[in-house]
PDB file of C-alpha atoms in Angstrom:
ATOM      1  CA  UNK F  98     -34.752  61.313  29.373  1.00  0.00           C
ATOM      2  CA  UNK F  99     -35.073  57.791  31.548  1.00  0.00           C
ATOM      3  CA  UNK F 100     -35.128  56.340  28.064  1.00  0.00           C
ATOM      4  CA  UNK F 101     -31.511  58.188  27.101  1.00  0.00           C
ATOM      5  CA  UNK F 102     -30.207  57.240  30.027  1.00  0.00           C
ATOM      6  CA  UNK F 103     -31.091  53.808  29.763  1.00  0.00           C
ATOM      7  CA  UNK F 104     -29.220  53.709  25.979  1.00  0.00           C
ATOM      8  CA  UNK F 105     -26.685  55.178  27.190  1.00  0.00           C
ATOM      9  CA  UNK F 106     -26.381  52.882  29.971  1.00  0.00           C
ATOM     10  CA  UNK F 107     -26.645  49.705  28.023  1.00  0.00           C
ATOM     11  CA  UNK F 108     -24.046  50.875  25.312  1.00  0.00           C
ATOM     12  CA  UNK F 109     -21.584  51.360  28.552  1.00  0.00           C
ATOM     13  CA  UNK F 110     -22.462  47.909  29.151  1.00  0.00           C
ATOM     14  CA  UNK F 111     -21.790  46.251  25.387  1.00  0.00           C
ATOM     15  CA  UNK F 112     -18.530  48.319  25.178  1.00  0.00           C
ATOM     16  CA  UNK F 113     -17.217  47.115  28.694  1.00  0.00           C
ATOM     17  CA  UNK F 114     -18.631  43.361  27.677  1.00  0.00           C
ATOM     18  CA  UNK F 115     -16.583  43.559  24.352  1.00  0.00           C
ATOM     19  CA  UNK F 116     -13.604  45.342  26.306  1.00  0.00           C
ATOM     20  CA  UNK F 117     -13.133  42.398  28.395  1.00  0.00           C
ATOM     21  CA  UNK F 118     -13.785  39.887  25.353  1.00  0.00           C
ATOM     22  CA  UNK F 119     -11.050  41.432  23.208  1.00  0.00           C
ATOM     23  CA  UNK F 120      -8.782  41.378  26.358  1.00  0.00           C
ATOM     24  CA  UNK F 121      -9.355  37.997  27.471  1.00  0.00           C
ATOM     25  CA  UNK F 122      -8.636  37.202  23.941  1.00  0.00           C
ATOM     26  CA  UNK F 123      -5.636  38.934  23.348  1.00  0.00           C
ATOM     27  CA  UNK F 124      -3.884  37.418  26.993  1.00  0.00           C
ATOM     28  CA  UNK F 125      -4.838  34.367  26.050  1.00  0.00           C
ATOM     29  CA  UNK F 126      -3.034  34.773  23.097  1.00  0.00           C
ATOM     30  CA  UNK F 127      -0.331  36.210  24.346  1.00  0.00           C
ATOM     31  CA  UNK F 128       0.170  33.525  26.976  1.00  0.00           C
ATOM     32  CA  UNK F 129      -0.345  30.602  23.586  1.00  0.00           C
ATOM     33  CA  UNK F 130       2.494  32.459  22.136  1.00  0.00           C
ATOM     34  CA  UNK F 131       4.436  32.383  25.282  1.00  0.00           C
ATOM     35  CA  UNK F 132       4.564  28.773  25.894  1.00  0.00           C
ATOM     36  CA  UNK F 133       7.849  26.524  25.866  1.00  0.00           C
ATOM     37  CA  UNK F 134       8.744  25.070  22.641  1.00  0.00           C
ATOM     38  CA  UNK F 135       9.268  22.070  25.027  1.00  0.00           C
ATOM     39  CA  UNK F 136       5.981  21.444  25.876  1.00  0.00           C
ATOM     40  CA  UNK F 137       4.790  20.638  22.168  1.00  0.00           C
ATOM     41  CA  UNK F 138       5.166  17.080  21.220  1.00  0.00           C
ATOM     42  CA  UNK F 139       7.446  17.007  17.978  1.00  0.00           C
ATOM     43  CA  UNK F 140       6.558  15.226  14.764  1.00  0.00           C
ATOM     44  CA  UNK F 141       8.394  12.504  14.239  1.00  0.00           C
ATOM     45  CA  UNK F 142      10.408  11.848  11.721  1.00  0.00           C
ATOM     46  CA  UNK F 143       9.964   8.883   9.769  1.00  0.00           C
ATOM     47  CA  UNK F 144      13.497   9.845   7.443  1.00  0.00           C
ATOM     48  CA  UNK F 145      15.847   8.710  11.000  1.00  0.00           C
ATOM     49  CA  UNK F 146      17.706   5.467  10.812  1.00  0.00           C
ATOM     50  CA  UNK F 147      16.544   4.481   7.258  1.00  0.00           C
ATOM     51  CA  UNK F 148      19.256   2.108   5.401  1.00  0.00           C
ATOM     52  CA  UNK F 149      20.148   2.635   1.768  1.00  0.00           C
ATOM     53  CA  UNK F 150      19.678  -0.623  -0.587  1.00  0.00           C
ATOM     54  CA  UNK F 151      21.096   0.601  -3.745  1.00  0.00           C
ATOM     55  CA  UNK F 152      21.294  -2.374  -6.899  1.00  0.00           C
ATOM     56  CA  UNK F 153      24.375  -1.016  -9.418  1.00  0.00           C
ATOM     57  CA  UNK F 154      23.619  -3.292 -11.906  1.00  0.00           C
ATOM     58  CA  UNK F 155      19.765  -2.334 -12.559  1.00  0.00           C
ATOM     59  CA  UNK F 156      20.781   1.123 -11.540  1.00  0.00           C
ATOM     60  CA  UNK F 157      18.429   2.010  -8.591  1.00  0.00           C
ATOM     61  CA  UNK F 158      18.407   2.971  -4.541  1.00  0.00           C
ATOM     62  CA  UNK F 159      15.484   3.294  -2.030  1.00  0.00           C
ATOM     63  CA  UNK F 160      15.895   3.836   1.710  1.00  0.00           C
ATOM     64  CA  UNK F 161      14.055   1.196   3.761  1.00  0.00           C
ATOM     65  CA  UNK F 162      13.817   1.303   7.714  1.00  0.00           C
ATOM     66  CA  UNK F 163      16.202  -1.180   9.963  1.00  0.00           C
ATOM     67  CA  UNK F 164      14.807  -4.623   9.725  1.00  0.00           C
ATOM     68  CA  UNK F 165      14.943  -7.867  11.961  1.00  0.00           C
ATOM     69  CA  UNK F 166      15.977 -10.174   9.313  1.00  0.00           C
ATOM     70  CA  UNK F 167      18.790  -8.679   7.228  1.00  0.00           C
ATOM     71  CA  UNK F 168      21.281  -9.663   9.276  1.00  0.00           C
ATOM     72  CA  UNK F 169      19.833 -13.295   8.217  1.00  0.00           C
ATOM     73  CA  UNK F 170      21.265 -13.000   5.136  1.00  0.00           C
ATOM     74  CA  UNK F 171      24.395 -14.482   3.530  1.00  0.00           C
ATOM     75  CA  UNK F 172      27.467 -13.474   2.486  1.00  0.00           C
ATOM     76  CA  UNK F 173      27.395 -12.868  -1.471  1.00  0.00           C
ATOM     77  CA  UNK F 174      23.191 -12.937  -1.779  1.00  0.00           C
ATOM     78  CA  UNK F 175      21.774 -10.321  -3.756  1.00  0.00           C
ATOM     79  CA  UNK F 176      18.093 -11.335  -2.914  1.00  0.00           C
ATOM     80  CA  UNK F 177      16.562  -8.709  -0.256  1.00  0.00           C
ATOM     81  CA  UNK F 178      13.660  -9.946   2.051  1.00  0.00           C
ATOM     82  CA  UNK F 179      12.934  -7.069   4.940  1.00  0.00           C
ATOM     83  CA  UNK F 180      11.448  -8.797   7.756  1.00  0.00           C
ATOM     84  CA  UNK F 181       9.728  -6.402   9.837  1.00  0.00           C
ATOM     85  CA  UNK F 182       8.263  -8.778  13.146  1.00  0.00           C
ATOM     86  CA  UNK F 183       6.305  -7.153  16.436  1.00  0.00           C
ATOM     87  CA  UNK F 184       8.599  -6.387  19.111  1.00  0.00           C
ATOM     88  CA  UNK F 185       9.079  -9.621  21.445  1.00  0.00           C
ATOM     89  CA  UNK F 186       8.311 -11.673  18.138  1.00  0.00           C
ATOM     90  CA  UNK F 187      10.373 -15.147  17.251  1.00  0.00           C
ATOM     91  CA  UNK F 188       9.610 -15.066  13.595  1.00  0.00           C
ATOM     92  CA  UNK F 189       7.296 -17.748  14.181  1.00  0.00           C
ATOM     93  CA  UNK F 190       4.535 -19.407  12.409  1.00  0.00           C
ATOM     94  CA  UNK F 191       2.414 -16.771  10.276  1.00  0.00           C
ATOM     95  CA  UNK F 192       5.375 -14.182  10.658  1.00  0.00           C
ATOM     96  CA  UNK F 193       4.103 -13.976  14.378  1.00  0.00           C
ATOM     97  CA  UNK F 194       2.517 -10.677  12.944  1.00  0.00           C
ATOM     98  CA  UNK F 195       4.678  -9.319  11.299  1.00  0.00           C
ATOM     99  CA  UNK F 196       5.288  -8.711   6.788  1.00  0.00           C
ATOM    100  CA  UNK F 197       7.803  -9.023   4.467  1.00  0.00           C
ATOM    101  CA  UNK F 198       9.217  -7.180   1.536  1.00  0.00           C
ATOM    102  CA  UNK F 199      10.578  -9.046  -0.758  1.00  0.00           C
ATOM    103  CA  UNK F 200      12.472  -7.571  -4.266  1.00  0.00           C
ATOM    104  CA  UNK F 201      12.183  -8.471  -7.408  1.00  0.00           C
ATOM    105  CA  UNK F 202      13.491  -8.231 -10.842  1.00  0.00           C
ATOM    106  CA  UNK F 203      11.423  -9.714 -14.151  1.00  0.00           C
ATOM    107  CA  UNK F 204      13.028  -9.127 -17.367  1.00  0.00           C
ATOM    108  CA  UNK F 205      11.287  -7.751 -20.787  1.00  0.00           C
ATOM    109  CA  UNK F 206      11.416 -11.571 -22.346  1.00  0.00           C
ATOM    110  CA  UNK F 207       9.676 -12.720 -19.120  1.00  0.00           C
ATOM    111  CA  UNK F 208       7.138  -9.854 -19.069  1.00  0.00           C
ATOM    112  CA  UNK F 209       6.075 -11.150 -22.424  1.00  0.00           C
ATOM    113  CA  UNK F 210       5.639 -14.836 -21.703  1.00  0.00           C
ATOM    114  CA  UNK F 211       3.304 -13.810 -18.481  1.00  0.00           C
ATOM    115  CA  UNK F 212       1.140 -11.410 -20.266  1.00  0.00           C
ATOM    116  CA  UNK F 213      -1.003  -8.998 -18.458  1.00  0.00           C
ATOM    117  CA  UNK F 214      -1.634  -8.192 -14.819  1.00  0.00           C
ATOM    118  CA  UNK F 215      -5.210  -7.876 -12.857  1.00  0.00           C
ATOM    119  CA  UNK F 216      -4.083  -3.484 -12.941  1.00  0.00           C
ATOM    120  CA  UNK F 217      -2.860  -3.445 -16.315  1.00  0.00           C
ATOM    121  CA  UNK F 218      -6.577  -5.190 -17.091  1.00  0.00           C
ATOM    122  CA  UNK F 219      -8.379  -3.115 -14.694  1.00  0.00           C
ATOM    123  CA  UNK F 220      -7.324  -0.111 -13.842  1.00  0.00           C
ATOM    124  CA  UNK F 221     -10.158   1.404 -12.628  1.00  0.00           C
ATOM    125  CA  UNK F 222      -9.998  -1.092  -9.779  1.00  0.00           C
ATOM    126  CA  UNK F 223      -9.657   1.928  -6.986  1.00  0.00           C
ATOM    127  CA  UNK F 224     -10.075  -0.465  -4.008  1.00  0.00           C
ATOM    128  CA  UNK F 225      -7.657  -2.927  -5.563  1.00  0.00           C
ATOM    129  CA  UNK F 226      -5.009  -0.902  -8.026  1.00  0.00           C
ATOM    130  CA  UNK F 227      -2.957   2.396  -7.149  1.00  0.00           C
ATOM    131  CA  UNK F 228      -0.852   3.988 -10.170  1.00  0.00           C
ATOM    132  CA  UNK F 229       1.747   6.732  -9.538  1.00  0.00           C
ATOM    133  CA  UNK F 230       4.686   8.228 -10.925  1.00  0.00           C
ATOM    134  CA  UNK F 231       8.464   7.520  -9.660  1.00  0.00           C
ATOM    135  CA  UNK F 232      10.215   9.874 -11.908  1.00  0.00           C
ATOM    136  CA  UNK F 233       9.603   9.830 -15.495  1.00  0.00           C
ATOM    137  CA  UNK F 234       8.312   5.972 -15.059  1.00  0.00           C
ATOM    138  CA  UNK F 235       4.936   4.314 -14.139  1.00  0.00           C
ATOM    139  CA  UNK F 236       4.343   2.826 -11.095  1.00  0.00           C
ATOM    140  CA  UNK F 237       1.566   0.101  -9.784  1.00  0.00           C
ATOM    141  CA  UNK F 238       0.500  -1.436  -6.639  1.00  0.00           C
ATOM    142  CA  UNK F 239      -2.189  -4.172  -6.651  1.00  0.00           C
ATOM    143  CA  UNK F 240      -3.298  -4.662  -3.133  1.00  0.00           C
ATOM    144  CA  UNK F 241      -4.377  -7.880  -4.086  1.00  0.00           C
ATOM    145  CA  UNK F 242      -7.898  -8.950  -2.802  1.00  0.00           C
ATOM    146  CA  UNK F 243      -7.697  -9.367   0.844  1.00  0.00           C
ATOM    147  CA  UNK F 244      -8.320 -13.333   0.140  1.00  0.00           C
ATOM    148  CA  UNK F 245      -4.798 -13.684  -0.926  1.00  0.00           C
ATOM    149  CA  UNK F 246      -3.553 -11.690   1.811  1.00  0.00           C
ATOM    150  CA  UNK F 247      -0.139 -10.340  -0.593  1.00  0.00           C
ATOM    151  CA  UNK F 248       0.448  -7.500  -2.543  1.00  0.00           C
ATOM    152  CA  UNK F 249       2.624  -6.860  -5.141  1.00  0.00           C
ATOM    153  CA  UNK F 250       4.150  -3.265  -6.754  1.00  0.00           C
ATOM    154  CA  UNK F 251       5.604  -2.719  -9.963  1.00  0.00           C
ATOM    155  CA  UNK F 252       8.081  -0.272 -11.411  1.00  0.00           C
ATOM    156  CA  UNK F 253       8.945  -0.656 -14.704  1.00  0.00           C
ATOM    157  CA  UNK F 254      12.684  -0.250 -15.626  1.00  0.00           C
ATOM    158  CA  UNK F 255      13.493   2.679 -18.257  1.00  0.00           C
ATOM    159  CA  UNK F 256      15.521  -0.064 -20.114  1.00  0.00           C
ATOM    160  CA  UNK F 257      12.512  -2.726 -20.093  1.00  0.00           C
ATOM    161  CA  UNK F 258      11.259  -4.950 -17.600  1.00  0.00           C
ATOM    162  CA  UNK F 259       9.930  -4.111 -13.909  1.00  0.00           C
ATOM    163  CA  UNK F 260      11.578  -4.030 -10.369  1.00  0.00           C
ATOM    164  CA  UNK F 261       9.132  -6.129  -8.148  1.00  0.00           C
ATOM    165  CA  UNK F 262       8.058  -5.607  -4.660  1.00  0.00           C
ATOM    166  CA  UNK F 263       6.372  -7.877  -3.101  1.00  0.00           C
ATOM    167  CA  UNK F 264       4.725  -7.645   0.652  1.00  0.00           C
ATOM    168  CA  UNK F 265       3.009 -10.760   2.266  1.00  0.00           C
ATOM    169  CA  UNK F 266       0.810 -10.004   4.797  1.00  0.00           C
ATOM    170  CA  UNK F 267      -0.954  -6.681   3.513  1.00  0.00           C
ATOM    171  CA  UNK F 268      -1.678  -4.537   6.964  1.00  0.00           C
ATOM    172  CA  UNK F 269      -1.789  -1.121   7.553  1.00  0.00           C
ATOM    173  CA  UNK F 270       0.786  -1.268   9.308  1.00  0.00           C
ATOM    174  CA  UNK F 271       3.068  -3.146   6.113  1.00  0.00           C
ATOM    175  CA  UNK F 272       0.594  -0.735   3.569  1.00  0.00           C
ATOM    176  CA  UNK F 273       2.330   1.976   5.719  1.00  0.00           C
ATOM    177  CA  UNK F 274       6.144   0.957   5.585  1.00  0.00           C
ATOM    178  CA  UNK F 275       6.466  -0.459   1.694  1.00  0.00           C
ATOM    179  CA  UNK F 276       4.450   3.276   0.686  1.00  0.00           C
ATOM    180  CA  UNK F 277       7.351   4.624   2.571  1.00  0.00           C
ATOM    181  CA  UNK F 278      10.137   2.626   0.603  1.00  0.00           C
ATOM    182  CA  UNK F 279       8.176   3.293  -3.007  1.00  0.00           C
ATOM    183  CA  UNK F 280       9.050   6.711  -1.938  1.00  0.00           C
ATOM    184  CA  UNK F 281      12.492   7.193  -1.732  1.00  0.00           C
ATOM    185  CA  UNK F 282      13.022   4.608  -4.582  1.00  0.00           C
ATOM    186  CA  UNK F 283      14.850   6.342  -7.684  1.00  0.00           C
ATOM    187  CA  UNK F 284      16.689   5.315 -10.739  1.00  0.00           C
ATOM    188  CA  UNK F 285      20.349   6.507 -10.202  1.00  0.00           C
ATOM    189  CA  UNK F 286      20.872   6.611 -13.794  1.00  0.00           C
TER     190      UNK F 286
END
């Protein structure tokens, strides 16, 4: 009977142990649940303040985020450099820092005089060569080596030759922003 007693007693014990278990669980829960929206940090949104570039006689957009230098530029040029320098920067020597984007156009005659590029080559080059889709059209980035410290992406044009990107000094930070650009980049027609 001691031995009945002492089963009994220690299944009194689990259940109460479990019991307390499934209510500490449940307030804890309940309190999770319970919190102020305002205490959770938001995510932000990289989409807020971008500018629209749009080119109407190639027939393309991409949004690109406020830059330091475009207000550099001069009335009637259709060249785009975005300048994107540490906060407190001059621009100085070595972009203080800093990258730039600069855009590109090269024409079907002049993609046959230059041949092929290191990607178009190689490929297989995963540390060096990213391919993707924008649309119905291919898409390349060569990161370059490291040595050369640019990078350069390619889109080619539905109607023949490529739109050029080119971003001078390859960072994360720079990786980061001209990924973002690629995109939102679309043919508009």
């Amino acid at each position: 009977m001691n031995i009945n007693r002492k089963n009994f007693a220690n299944i009194i014990l689990i259940l109460f142990i479990v019991a307390a278990l499934a209510g500490a669980v449940g307030y804890f829960a309940f309190v999770k649940k319970s919190e102020p929206v305002a205490q959770q940090s938001p995510t932000p949104d990289k989409t807020v303040n971008l500018k629209t570039y749009t080119d109407s006689n190639l027939n393309y957009s991409f949004q690109y985020p406020p830059t330091s230098c475009e207000s550099q530029r001069e009335l009637g040029d259709t060249s785009l450099a975005l300048c994107y320098l540490p906060k407190g920067s001059d621009g100085g020597a070595k972009y203080n820092n800093g990258y730039v984007i600069t855009l590109g156009f090269i024409s079907q005659s002049q993609l046959s005089v230059m041949g092929i590029t290191y990607c178009s080559a190689y490929p297989n080059d995963s540390l060096r060569c990213e391919s993707f889709k924008i649309g119905k059209v291919i898409a390349s980035i060569d990161w370059g080596t490291g040595a050369d410290d640019s990078a350069s992406a390619w889109i080619s044009h539905p109607n023949g030759g490529v739109v050029t990107f080119n971003l001078q000094p390859v960072t994360s930070e720079s990786k980061e922003i001209l990924k973002q650009i690629l995109s939102t980049f679309k043919f508009t027609k």
